């Protein structure tokens, strides 16, 4: 009996765990802007890609260059965006096996130029009217990563920029290079332009308990406008998101087949003990 109890104590600690599901995504730009409640822009600009496990995947959107605008009127273009190349990818190593797994959403783009509130130039006298807001960069790379195993799921959002510059009404208010910290607020823009908030490496959504689930969203650029004065045109309001990535994992404890045997062994031991007792009683 003592030996059986010892076996039970050892077997009850035997269990495995596995990452059973995951997802990741990457999208280039979405904008929802209005000016003076007259001109509006509600657009999504690719590339965009996403994947879902339990089967491992490694997806890459075709490399593209971007040249697009929206909310165009005689007096203003709300959004004008250009990039010489945009690469979006989504991957995961979740495959139904045991051990550490990951999910990654990533994006990189070069020759980036985003203009908000593009005003027409004055013909006479010839005058170039600066954009209300302009954000340029030689290169931007953003990632969302979730990795680990059951009980220890971790997440990380990263942003790296090369010569990222921010202009307000044609005036340079910030220049940034290298790795950007989480939820970095470009104070220079808010100071120069009331109602404008620019957040880099924005991580608005961290979900899950870190044991059985974890999810992360990382946006390279989040530009929020709240009644920003666009000269004689009117007030700009809305949001622009650029370089949107996300990743998530789900994990679960998985009992070993031997766990079922634990109950069986305990039951057999109990029956054996009771039978011995019943047989021995009449002799006493």
PDB file of C-alpha atoms in Angstrom:
ATOM      1  CA  UNK A   1       0.000   0.000   0.000  1.00  0.00           C
ATOM      2  CA  UNK A   2       2.806   2.421   0.905  1.00  0.00           C
ATOM      3  CA  UNK A   3       4.494   1.758  -2.426  1.00  0.00           C
ATOM      4  CA  UNK A   4       1.240   2.445  -4.268  1.00  0.00           C
ATOM      5  CA  UNK A   5       0.837   5.777  -2.477  1.00  0.00           C
ATOM      6  CA  UNK A   6       4.398   6.705  -3.424  1.00  0.00           C
ATOM      7  CA  UNK A   7       3.661   5.960  -7.074  1.00  0.00           C
ATOM      8  CA  UNK A   8       0.506   8.057  -6.874  1.00  0.00           C
ATOM      9  CA  UNK A   9       2.398  11.007  -5.427  1.00  0.00           C
ATOM     10  CA  UNK A  10       4.890  10.888  -8.265  1.00  0.00           C
ATOM     11  CA  UNK A  11       2.299  10.458 -11.004  1.00  0.00           C
ATOM     12  CA  UNK A  12       0.058  13.283  -9.823  1.00  0.00           C
ATOM     13  CA  UNK A  13       2.812  15.770 -10.734  1.00  0.00           C
ATOM     14  CA  UNK A  14       3.099  14.490 -14.303  1.00  0.00           C
ATOM     15  CA  UNK A  15       1.432  16.810 -16.825  1.00  0.00           C
ATOM     16  CA  UNK A  16       2.323  18.656 -20.016  1.00  0.00           C
ATOM     17  CA  UNK A  17       1.211  22.019 -21.355  1.00  0.00           C
ATOM     18  CA  UNK A  18       1.006  23.372 -24.862  1.00  0.00           C
ATOM     19  CA  UNK A  19       0.385  26.531 -26.845  1.00  0.00           C
ATOM     20  CA  UNK A  20      -2.770  25.557 -28.708  1.00  0.00           C
ATOM     21  CA  UNK A  21      -3.558  28.632 -30.803  1.00  0.00           C
ATOM     22  CA  UNK A  22      -2.288  31.961 -32.043  1.00  0.00           C
ATOM     23  CA  UNK A  23      -2.772  34.784 -34.506  1.00  0.00           C
ATOM     24  CA  UNK A  24      -0.921  37.775 -35.920  1.00  0.00           C
ATOM     25  CA  UNK A  25      -1.556  40.614 -38.352  1.00  0.00           C
ATOM     26  CA  UNK A  26      -0.058  43.641 -40.078  1.00  0.00           C
ATOM     27  CA  UNK A  27      -1.787  46.560 -41.856  1.00  0.00           C
ATOM     28  CA  UNK A  28      -0.374  49.763 -43.314  1.00  0.00           C
ATOM     29  CA  UNK A  29      -2.758  52.691 -42.719  1.00  0.00           C
ATOM     30  CA  UNK A  30      -6.242  53.603 -41.613  1.00  0.00           C
ATOM     31  CA  UNK A  31      -7.615  57.146 -41.335  1.00  0.00           C
ATOM     32  CA  UNK A  32     -10.856  58.719 -40.184  1.00  0.00           C
ATOM     33  CA  UNK A  33     -10.716  62.513 -40.498  1.00  0.00           C
ATOM     34  CA  UNK A  34     -13.026  65.456 -41.033  1.00  0.00           C
ATOM     35  CA  UNK A  35     -12.493  69.164 -41.584  1.00  0.00           C
ATOM     36  CA  UNK A  36     -15.152  71.703 -40.671  1.00  0.00           C
ATOM     37  CA  UNK A  37     -17.662  68.816 -40.822  1.00  0.00           C
ATOM     38  CA  UNK A  38     -17.632  69.263 -44.614  1.00  0.00           C
ATOM     39  CA  UNK A  39     -14.810  67.191 -46.095  1.00  0.00           C
ATOM     40  CA  UNK A  40     -14.188  63.718 -44.676  1.00  0.00           C
ATOM     41  CA  UNK A  41     -11.766  60.852 -45.215  1.00  0.00           C
ATOM     42  CA  UNK A  42     -12.434  57.328 -43.977  1.00  0.00           C
ATOM     43  CA  UNK A  43      -9.888  55.081 -45.651  1.00  0.00           C
ATOM     44  CA  UNK A  44      -7.866  51.898 -45.254  1.00  0.00           C
ATOM     45  CA  UNK A  45      -4.691  51.583 -47.319  1.00  0.00           C
ATOM     46  CA  UNK A  46      -2.853  48.275 -47.741  1.00  0.00           C
ATOM     47  CA  UNK A  47      -0.968  46.106 -47.743  1.00  0.00           C
ATOM     48  CA  UNK A  48      -2.646  44.058 -45.038  1.00  0.00           C
ATOM     49  CA  UNK A  49      -2.083  40.441 -43.999  1.00  0.00           C
ATOM     50  CA  UNK A  50      -3.079  38.105 -41.156  1.00  0.00           C
ATOM     51  CA  UNK A  51      -2.793  34.477 -40.081  1.00  0.00           C
ATOM     52  CA  UNK A  52      -4.276  32.108 -37.502  1.00  0.00           C
ATOM     53  CA  UNK A  53      -2.821  28.960 -35.900  1.00  0.00           C
ATOM     54  CA  UNK A  54      -3.008  25.977 -34.779  1.00  0.00           C
ATOM     55  CA  UNK A  55      -1.042  25.281 -37.951  1.00  0.00           C
ATOM     56  CA  UNK A  56       2.280  27.114 -38.293  1.00  0.00           C
ATOM     57  CA  UNK A  57       2.348  29.853 -40.943  1.00  0.00           C
ATOM     58  CA  UNK A  58       4.737  32.400 -42.436  1.00  0.00           C
ATOM     59  CA  UNK A  59       2.897  34.939 -44.603  1.00  0.00           C
ATOM     60  CA  UNK A  60       4.270  37.917 -46.496  1.00  0.00           C
ATOM     61  CA  UNK A  61       2.229  40.487 -48.389  1.00  0.00           C
ATOM     62  CA  UNK A  62       3.641  41.464 -51.783  1.00  0.00           C
ATOM     63  CA  UNK A  63       6.104  44.349 -51.519  1.00  0.00           C
ATOM     64  CA  UNK A  64       4.356  47.495 -52.751  1.00  0.00           C
ATOM     65  CA  UNK A  65       4.878  51.218 -53.112  1.00  0.00           C
ATOM     66  CA  UNK A  66       2.089  53.469 -51.898  1.00  0.00           C
ATOM     67  CA  UNK A  67       0.780  56.750 -53.295  1.00  0.00           C
ATOM     68  CA  UNK A  68      -2.705  57.694 -52.154  1.00  0.00           C
ATOM     69  CA  UNK A  69      -4.815  60.583 -50.951  1.00  0.00           C
ATOM     70  CA  UNK A  70      -8.328  61.017 -49.581  1.00  0.00           C
ATOM     71  CA  UNK A  71     -10.760  63.711 -48.559  1.00  0.00           C
ATOM     72  CA  UNK A  72      -9.936  65.897 -51.545  1.00  0.00           C
ATOM     73  CA  UNK A  73     -11.792  69.189 -52.030  1.00  0.00           C
ATOM     74  CA  UNK A  74     -11.080  72.502 -53.701  1.00  0.00           C
ATOM     75  CA  UNK A  75      -9.514  73.815 -50.520  1.00  0.00           C
ATOM     76  CA  UNK A  76      -7.862  70.836 -48.799  1.00  0.00           C
ATOM     77  CA  UNK A  77      -6.619  67.267 -49.110  1.00  0.00           C
ATOM     78  CA  UNK A  78      -7.127  65.610 -45.752  1.00  0.00           C
ATOM     79  CA  UNK A  79      -4.689  62.698 -46.129  1.00  0.00           C
ATOM     80  CA  UNK A  80      -1.823  62.261 -48.565  1.00  0.00           C
ATOM     81  CA  UNK A  81       0.565  59.323 -48.057  1.00  0.00           C
ATOM     82  CA  UNK A  82       3.535  57.984 -49.990  1.00  0.00           C
ATOM     83  CA  UNK A  83       6.045  55.189 -49.369  1.00  0.00           C
ATOM     84  CA  UNK A  84       8.609  53.802 -51.798  1.00  0.00           C
ATOM     85  CA  UNK A  85       8.140  50.292 -50.352  1.00  0.00           C
ATOM     86  CA  UNK A  86       5.923  48.648 -47.739  1.00  0.00           C
ATOM     87  CA  UNK A  87       6.443  45.080 -46.491  1.00  0.00           C
ATOM     88  CA  UNK A  88       3.922  43.426 -44.151  1.00  0.00           C
ATOM     89  CA  UNK A  89       4.243  39.955 -42.619  1.00  0.00           C
ATOM     90  CA  UNK A  90       2.533  37.625 -40.147  1.00  0.00           C
ATOM     91  CA  UNK A  91       3.956  34.391 -38.754  1.00  0.00           C
ATOM     92  CA  UNK A  92       3.540  31.815 -35.998  1.00  0.00           C
ATOM     93  CA  UNK A  93       5.326  28.631 -34.918  1.00  0.00           C
ATOM     94  CA  UNK A  94       2.236  27.175 -33.197  1.00  0.00           C
ATOM     95  CA  UNK A  95       1.881  23.636 -34.583  1.00  0.00           C
ATOM     96  CA  UNK A  96       0.195  21.536 -31.907  1.00  0.00           C
ATOM     97  CA  UNK A  97       3.470  20.471 -30.303  1.00  0.00           C
ATOM     98  CA  UNK A  98       4.838  21.078 -26.825  1.00  0.00           C
ATOM     99  CA  UNK A  99       7.307  23.775 -25.842  1.00  0.00           C
ATOM    100  CA  UNK A 100       7.726  27.476 -26.460  1.00  0.00           C
ATOM    101  CA  UNK A 101       5.965  28.953 -29.501  1.00  0.00           C
ATOM    102  CA  UNK A 102       5.489  32.461 -30.928  1.00  0.00           C
ATOM    103  CA  UNK A 103       3.293  34.715 -33.036  1.00  0.00           C
ATOM    104  CA  UNK A 104       4.674  37.801 -34.789  1.00  0.00           C
ATOM    105  CA  UNK A 105       3.120  40.653 -36.760  1.00  0.00           C
ATOM    106  CA  UNK A 106       5.672  42.905 -38.475  1.00  0.00           C
ATOM    107  CA  UNK A 107       5.921  45.727 -40.974  1.00  0.00           C
ATOM    108  CA  UNK A 108       8.632  47.866 -42.514  1.00  0.00           C
ATOM    109  CA  UNK A 109       8.438  50.755 -44.942  1.00  0.00           C
ATOM    110  CA  UNK A 110      10.867  53.144 -46.605  1.00  0.00           C
ATOM    111  CA  UNK A 111      10.588  56.596 -48.115  1.00  0.00           C
ATOM    112  CA  UNK A 112       7.595  57.431 -45.929  1.00  0.00           C
ATOM    113  CA  UNK A 113       5.749  60.753 -46.289  1.00  0.00           C
ATOM    114  CA  UNK A 114       2.422  61.425 -44.567  1.00  0.00           C
ATOM    115  CA  UNK A 115       0.740  64.808 -44.948  1.00  0.00           C
ATOM    116  CA  UNK A 116      -2.415  65.927 -43.177  1.00  0.00           C
ATOM    117  CA  UNK A 117      -4.279  69.030 -44.317  1.00  0.00           C
ATOM    118  CA  UNK A 118      -2.599  69.677 -47.653  1.00  0.00           C
ATOM    119  CA  UNK A 119      -3.583  73.179 -48.731  1.00  0.00           C
ATOM    120  CA  UNK A 120      -3.385  74.521 -52.306  1.00  0.00           C
ATOM    121  CA  UNK A 121      -0.538  76.877 -53.134  1.00  0.00           C
ATOM    122  CA  UNK A 122      -1.318  80.524 -53.745  1.00  0.00           C
ATOM    123  CA  UNK A 123      -0.934  81.445 -57.396  1.00  0.00           C
ATOM    124  CA  UNK A 124      -0.459  85.203 -57.076  1.00  0.00           C
ATOM    125  CA  UNK A 125       1.840  86.067 -55.615  1.00  0.00           C
ATOM    126  CA  UNK A 126       3.331  82.531 -55.891  1.00  0.00           C
ATOM    127  CA  UNK A 127       3.352  81.095 -52.379  1.00  0.00           C
ATOM    128  CA  UNK A 128       3.850  77.529 -51.217  1.00  0.00           C
ATOM    129  CA  UNK A 129       1.404  76.835 -48.415  1.00  0.00           C
ATOM    130  CA  UNK A 130       2.829  74.272 -45.956  1.00  0.00           C
ATOM    131  CA  UNK A 131       0.882  71.196 -44.886  1.00  0.00           C
ATOM    132  CA  UNK A 132      -0.795  71.446 -41.509  1.00  0.00           C
ATOM    133  CA  UNK A 133       1.073  68.306 -40.363  1.00  0.00           C
ATOM    134  CA  UNK A 134       3.767  66.318 -42.127  1.00  0.00           C
ATOM    135  CA  UNK A 135       5.584  63.179 -40.933  1.00  0.00           C
ATOM    136  CA  UNK A 136       8.481  61.789 -42.962  1.00  0.00           C
ATOM    137  CA  UNK A 137      11.001  58.991 -42.429  1.00  0.00           C
ATOM    138  CA  UNK A 138      13.679  57.200 -44.385  1.00  0.00           C
ATOM    139  CA  UNK A 139      12.690  53.885 -42.776  1.00  0.00           C
ATOM    140  CA  UNK A 140      10.291  52.551 -40.140  1.00  0.00           C
ATOM    141  CA  UNK A 141      10.083  49.019 -38.702  1.00  0.00           C
ATOM    142  CA  UNK A 142       7.405  47.938 -36.221  1.00  0.00           C
ATOM    143  CA  UNK A 143       6.682  44.534 -34.643  1.00  0.00           C
ATOM    144  CA  UNK A 144       4.318  42.843 -32.204  1.00  0.00           C
ATOM    145  CA  UNK A 145       5.620  39.591 -30.707  1.00  0.00           C
ATOM    146  CA  UNK A 146       4.068  37.153 -28.247  1.00  0.00           C
ATOM    147  CA  UNK A 147       6.045  34.053 -27.242  1.00  0.00           C
ATOM    148  CA  UNK A 148       6.436  31.462 -24.512  1.00  0.00           C
ATOM    149  CA  UNK A 149       4.632  28.445 -23.101  1.00  0.00           C
ATOM    150  CA  UNK A 150       1.718  27.793 -20.768  1.00  0.00           C
ATOM    151  CA  UNK A 151       2.226  29.758 -17.566  1.00  0.00           C
ATOM    152  CA  UNK A 152       4.812  32.109 -19.061  1.00  0.00           C
ATOM    153  CA  UNK A 153       3.562  34.016 -22.106  1.00  0.00           C
ATOM    154  CA  UNK A 154       5.436  37.261 -22.799  1.00  0.00           C
ATOM    155  CA  UNK A 155       4.876  40.117 -25.240  1.00  0.00           C
ATOM    156  CA  UNK A 156       6.975  42.863 -26.788  1.00  0.00           C
ATOM    157  CA  UNK A 157       6.227  45.730 -29.149  1.00  0.00           C
ATOM    158  CA  UNK A 158       9.118  47.454 -30.911  1.00  0.00           C
ATOM    159  CA  UNK A 159       9.597  50.446 -33.192  1.00  0.00           C
ATOM    160  CA  UNK A 160      12.773  51.535 -34.944  1.00  0.00           C
ATOM    161  CA  UNK A 161      12.966  54.655 -37.126  1.00  0.00           C
ATOM    162  CA  UNK A 162      15.544  56.288 -39.351  1.00  0.00           C
ATOM    163  CA  UNK A 163      15.439  60.079 -39.636  1.00  0.00           C
ATOM    164  CA  UNK A 164      11.790  60.441 -38.679  1.00  0.00           C
ATOM    165  CA  UNK A 165      10.842  64.117 -38.826  1.00  0.00           C
ATOM    166  CA  UNK A 166       7.653  65.870 -37.763  1.00  0.00           C
ATOM    167  CA  UNK A 167       6.532  69.236 -39.145  1.00  0.00           C
ATOM    168  CA  UNK A 168       3.735  71.557 -38.007  1.00  0.00           C
ATOM    169  CA  UNK A 169       2.715  74.192 -40.558  1.00  0.00           C
ATOM    170  CA  UNK A 170       6.084  73.715 -42.253  1.00  0.00           C
ATOM    171  CA  UNK A 171       8.148  74.052 -39.076  1.00  0.00           C
ATOM    172  CA  UNK A 172      10.309  71.143 -37.901  1.00  0.00           C
ATOM    173  CA  UNK A 173       9.232  70.168 -34.373  1.00  0.00           C
ATOM    174  CA  UNK A 174      10.942  66.769 -33.879  1.00  0.00           C
ATOM    175  CA  UNK A 175      13.653  64.514 -35.336  1.00  0.00           C
ATOM    176  CA  UNK A 176      13.994  60.934 -34.098  1.00  0.00           C
ATOM    177  CA  UNK A 177      16.311  57.993 -34.790  1.00  0.00           C
ATOM    178  CA  UNK A 178      16.735  54.472 -33.440  1.00  0.00           C
ATOM    179  CA  UNK A 179      14.521  52.495 -31.075  1.00  0.00           C
ATOM    180  CA  UNK A 180      11.477  54.360 -29.797  1.00  0.00           C
ATOM    181  CA  UNK A 181      10.140  53.615 -26.325  1.00  0.00           C
ATOM    182  CA  UNK A 182       6.620  52.375 -25.727  1.00  0.00           C
ATOM    183  CA  UNK A 183       3.831  54.985 -26.040  1.00  0.00           C
ATOM    184  CA  UNK A 184       6.275  57.793 -26.862  1.00  0.00           C
ATOM    185  CA  UNK A 185       4.546  61.173 -27.021  1.00  0.00           C
ATOM    186  CA  UNK A 186       6.018  63.687 -29.491  1.00  0.00           C
ATOM    187  CA  UNK A 187       5.575  66.729 -27.280  1.00  0.00           C
ATOM    188  CA  UNK A 188       6.885  69.107 -29.934  1.00  0.00           C
ATOM    189  CA  UNK A 189       3.805  68.617 -32.103  1.00  0.00           C
ATOM    190  CA  UNK A 190       1.349  69.151 -29.256  1.00  0.00           C
ATOM    191  CA  UNK A 191       3.208  72.313 -28.284  1.00  0.00           C
ATOM    192  CA  UNK A 192       3.215  73.725 -31.803  1.00  0.00           C
ATOM    193  CA  UNK A 193      -0.302  72.679 -32.752  1.00  0.00           C
ATOM    194  CA  UNK A 194      -3.053  72.751 -30.146  1.00  0.00           C
ATOM    195  CA  UNK A 195      -5.281  69.700 -30.281  1.00  0.00           C
ATOM    196  CA  UNK A 196      -2.724  67.444 -32.031  1.00  0.00           C
ATOM    197  CA  UNK A 197      -1.312  64.372 -30.274  1.00  0.00           C
ATOM    198  CA  UNK A 198       1.310  62.142 -31.893  1.00  0.00           C
ATOM    199  CA  UNK A 199       2.153  58.824 -30.216  1.00  0.00           C
ATOM    200  CA  UNK A 200       4.886  56.528 -31.539  1.00  0.00           C
ATOM    201  CA  UNK A 201       5.178  52.825 -30.691  1.00  0.00           C
ATOM    202  CA  UNK A 202       1.667  53.018 -29.346  1.00  0.00           C
ATOM    203  CA  UNK A 203       0.591  49.872 -27.486  1.00  0.00           C
ATOM    204  CA  UNK A 204      -3.074  50.465 -26.672  1.00  0.00           C
ATOM    205  CA  UNK A 205      -4.086  46.861 -26.124  1.00  0.00           C
ATOM    206  CA  UNK A 206      -2.437  44.237 -23.895  1.00  0.00           C
ATOM    207  CA  UNK A 207      -4.801  41.366 -23.155  1.00  0.00           C
ATOM    208  CA  UNK A 208      -4.738  38.044 -21.312  1.00  0.00           C
ATOM    209  CA  UNK A 209      -3.329  36.845 -18.002  1.00  0.00           C
ATOM    210  CA  UNK A 210       0.130  35.891 -19.288  1.00  0.00           C
ATOM    211  CA  UNK A 211      -0.457  32.267 -18.303  1.00  0.00           C
ATOM    212  CA  UNK A 212      -3.113  30.885 -20.638  1.00  0.00           C
ATOM    213  CA  UNK A 213      -3.364  33.837 -23.029  1.00  0.00           C
ATOM    214  CA  UNK A 214      -1.607  36.999 -24.126  1.00  0.00           C
ATOM    215  CA  UNK A 215      -2.345  39.506 -26.882  1.00  0.00           C
ATOM    216  CA  UNK A 216      -0.618  42.711 -27.992  1.00  0.00           C
ATOM    217  CA  UNK A 217      -1.307  45.502 -30.490  1.00  0.00           C
ATOM    218  CA  UNK A 218       1.505  47.853 -31.576  1.00  0.00           C
ATOM    219  CA  UNK A 219       0.978  50.872 -33.841  1.00  0.00           C
ATOM    220  CA  UNK A 220       4.021  52.626 -35.266  1.00  0.00           C
ATOM    221  CA  UNK A 221       2.172  55.954 -35.502  1.00  0.00           C
ATOM    222  CA  UNK A 222      -1.046  57.160 -33.891  1.00  0.00           C
ATOM    223  CA  UNK A 223      -1.978  60.723 -34.800  1.00  0.00           C
ATOM    224  CA  UNK A 224      -5.018  62.111 -33.006  1.00  0.00           C
ATOM    225  CA  UNK A 225      -6.523  65.470 -33.953  1.00  0.00           C
ATOM    226  CA  UNK A 226      -9.098  67.316 -31.884  1.00  0.00           C
ATOM    227  CA  UNK A 227     -10.281  70.547 -33.503  1.00  0.00           C
ATOM    228  CA  UNK A 228      -6.859  71.401 -34.910  1.00  0.00           C
ATOM    229  CA  UNK A 229      -6.884  74.774 -36.654  1.00  0.00           C
ATOM    230  CA  UNK A 230      -6.131  74.340 -40.359  1.00  0.00           C
ATOM    231  CA  UNK A 231      -5.817  78.015 -41.204  1.00  0.00           C
ATOM    232  CA  UNK A 232      -8.780  79.502 -43.017  1.00  0.00           C
ATOM    233  CA  UNK A 233     -10.130  76.076 -43.945  1.00  0.00           C
ATOM    234  CA  UNK A 234     -11.568  74.955 -40.636  1.00  0.00           C
ATOM    235  CA  UNK A 235     -10.971  72.566 -37.767  1.00  0.00           C
ATOM    236  CA  UNK A 236      -9.409  69.128 -38.323  1.00  0.00           C
ATOM    237  CA  UNK A 237     -10.549  66.181 -36.192  1.00  0.00           C
ATOM    238  CA  UNK A 238     -10.035  62.420 -36.229  1.00  0.00           C
ATOM    239  CA  UNK A 239      -7.345  59.748 -36.146  1.00  0.00           C
ATOM    240  CA  UNK A 240      -4.647  58.299 -38.381  1.00  0.00           C
ATOM    241  CA  UNK A 241      -2.968  54.962 -37.603  1.00  0.00           C
ATOM    242  CA  UNK A 242       0.121  53.796 -39.504  1.00  0.00           C
ATOM    243  CA  UNK A 243       2.037  50.531 -39.188  1.00  0.00           C
ATOM    244  CA  UNK A 244      -0.546  48.510 -37.274  1.00  0.00           C
ATOM    245  CA  UNK A 245       0.619  45.113 -35.984  1.00  0.00           C
ATOM    246  CA  UNK A 246      -0.802  42.545 -33.585  1.00  0.00           C
ATOM    247  CA  UNK A 247      -0.041  39.114 -32.123  1.00  0.00           C
ATOM    248  CA  UNK A 248      -1.649  36.690 -29.664  1.00  0.00           C
ATOM    249  CA  UNK A 249      -1.216  33.192 -28.204  1.00  0.00           C
ATOM    250  CA  UNK A 250      -3.467  30.813 -26.270  1.00  0.00           C
ATOM    251  CA  UNK A 251      -2.093  27.976 -24.127  1.00  0.00           C
ATOM    252  CA  UNK A 252      -3.524  25.169 -22.026  1.00  0.00           C
ATOM    253  CA  UNK A 253      -2.409  22.546 -19.520  1.00  0.00           C
ATOM    254  CA  UNK A 254      -2.730  19.101 -21.118  1.00  0.00           C
ATOM    255  CA  UNK A 255      -2.978  16.082 -18.746  1.00  0.00           C
ATOM    256  CA  UNK A 256      -0.766  13.107 -19.559  1.00  0.00           C
ATOM    257  CA  UNK A 257      -2.510   9.769 -20.286  1.00  0.00           C
ATOM    258  CA  UNK A 258      -0.949   8.535 -17.016  1.00  0.00           C
ATOM    259  CA  UNK A 259      -3.190  10.984 -15.146  1.00  0.00           C
ATOM    260  CA  UNK A 260      -6.137   8.771 -16.026  1.00  0.00           C
ATOM    261  CA  UNK A 261      -4.240   5.793 -14.641  1.00  0.00           C
ATOM    262  CA  UNK A 262      -3.827   7.574 -11.304  1.00  0.00           C
ATOM    263  CA  UNK A 263      -7.514   7.241 -10.543  1.00  0.00           C
ATOM    264  CA  UNK A 264      -7.556   3.650 -11.751  1.00  0.00           C
ATOM    265  CA  UNK A 265      -4.584   2.692  -9.587  1.00  0.00           C
ATOM    266  CA  UNK A 266      -6.106   4.321  -6.521  1.00  0.00           C
ATOM    267  CA  UNK A 267      -9.409   2.512  -7.092  1.00  0.00           C
ATOM    268  CA  UNK A 268      -7.754  -0.870  -7.548  1.00  0.00           C
ATOM    269  CA  UNK A 269      -5.708  -0.355  -4.393  1.00  0.00           C
ATOM    270  CA  UNK A 270      -8.822   0.470  -2.393  1.00  0.00           C
ATOM    271  CA  UNK A 271     -10.724  -2.561  -3.657  1.00  0.00           C
ATOM    272  CA  UNK A 272      -7.767  -4.839  -2.919  1.00  0.00           C
ATOM    273  CA  UNK A 273      -7.512  -3.513   0.636  1.00  0.00           C
ATOM    274  CA  UNK A 274     -11.232  -3.919   1.313  1.00  0.00           C
ATOM    275  CA  UNK A 275     -11.285  -7.443  -0.042  1.00  0.00           C
ATOM    276  CA  UNK A 276      -8.390  -8.467   2.167  1.00  0.00           C
ATOM    277  CA  UNK A 277     -10.192  -7.039   5.142  1.00  0.00           C
ATOM    278  CA  UNK A 278     -13.439  -8.889   4.420  1.00  0.00           C
ATOM    279  CA  UNK A 279     -11.642 -12.188   3.928  1.00  0.00           C
ATOM    280  CA  UNK A 280      -9.635 -11.822   7.123  1.00  0.00           C
ATOM    281  CA  UNK A 281     -12.542 -10.825   9.390  1.00  0.00           C
ATOM    282  CA  UNK A 282     -14.249 -14.253   9.834  1.00  0.00           C
ATOM    283  CA  UNK A 283     -10.984 -15.842  11.040  1.00  0.00           C
ATOM    284  CA  UNK A 284     -10.710 -13.404  13.874  1.00  0.00           C
TER     285      UNK A 284
END
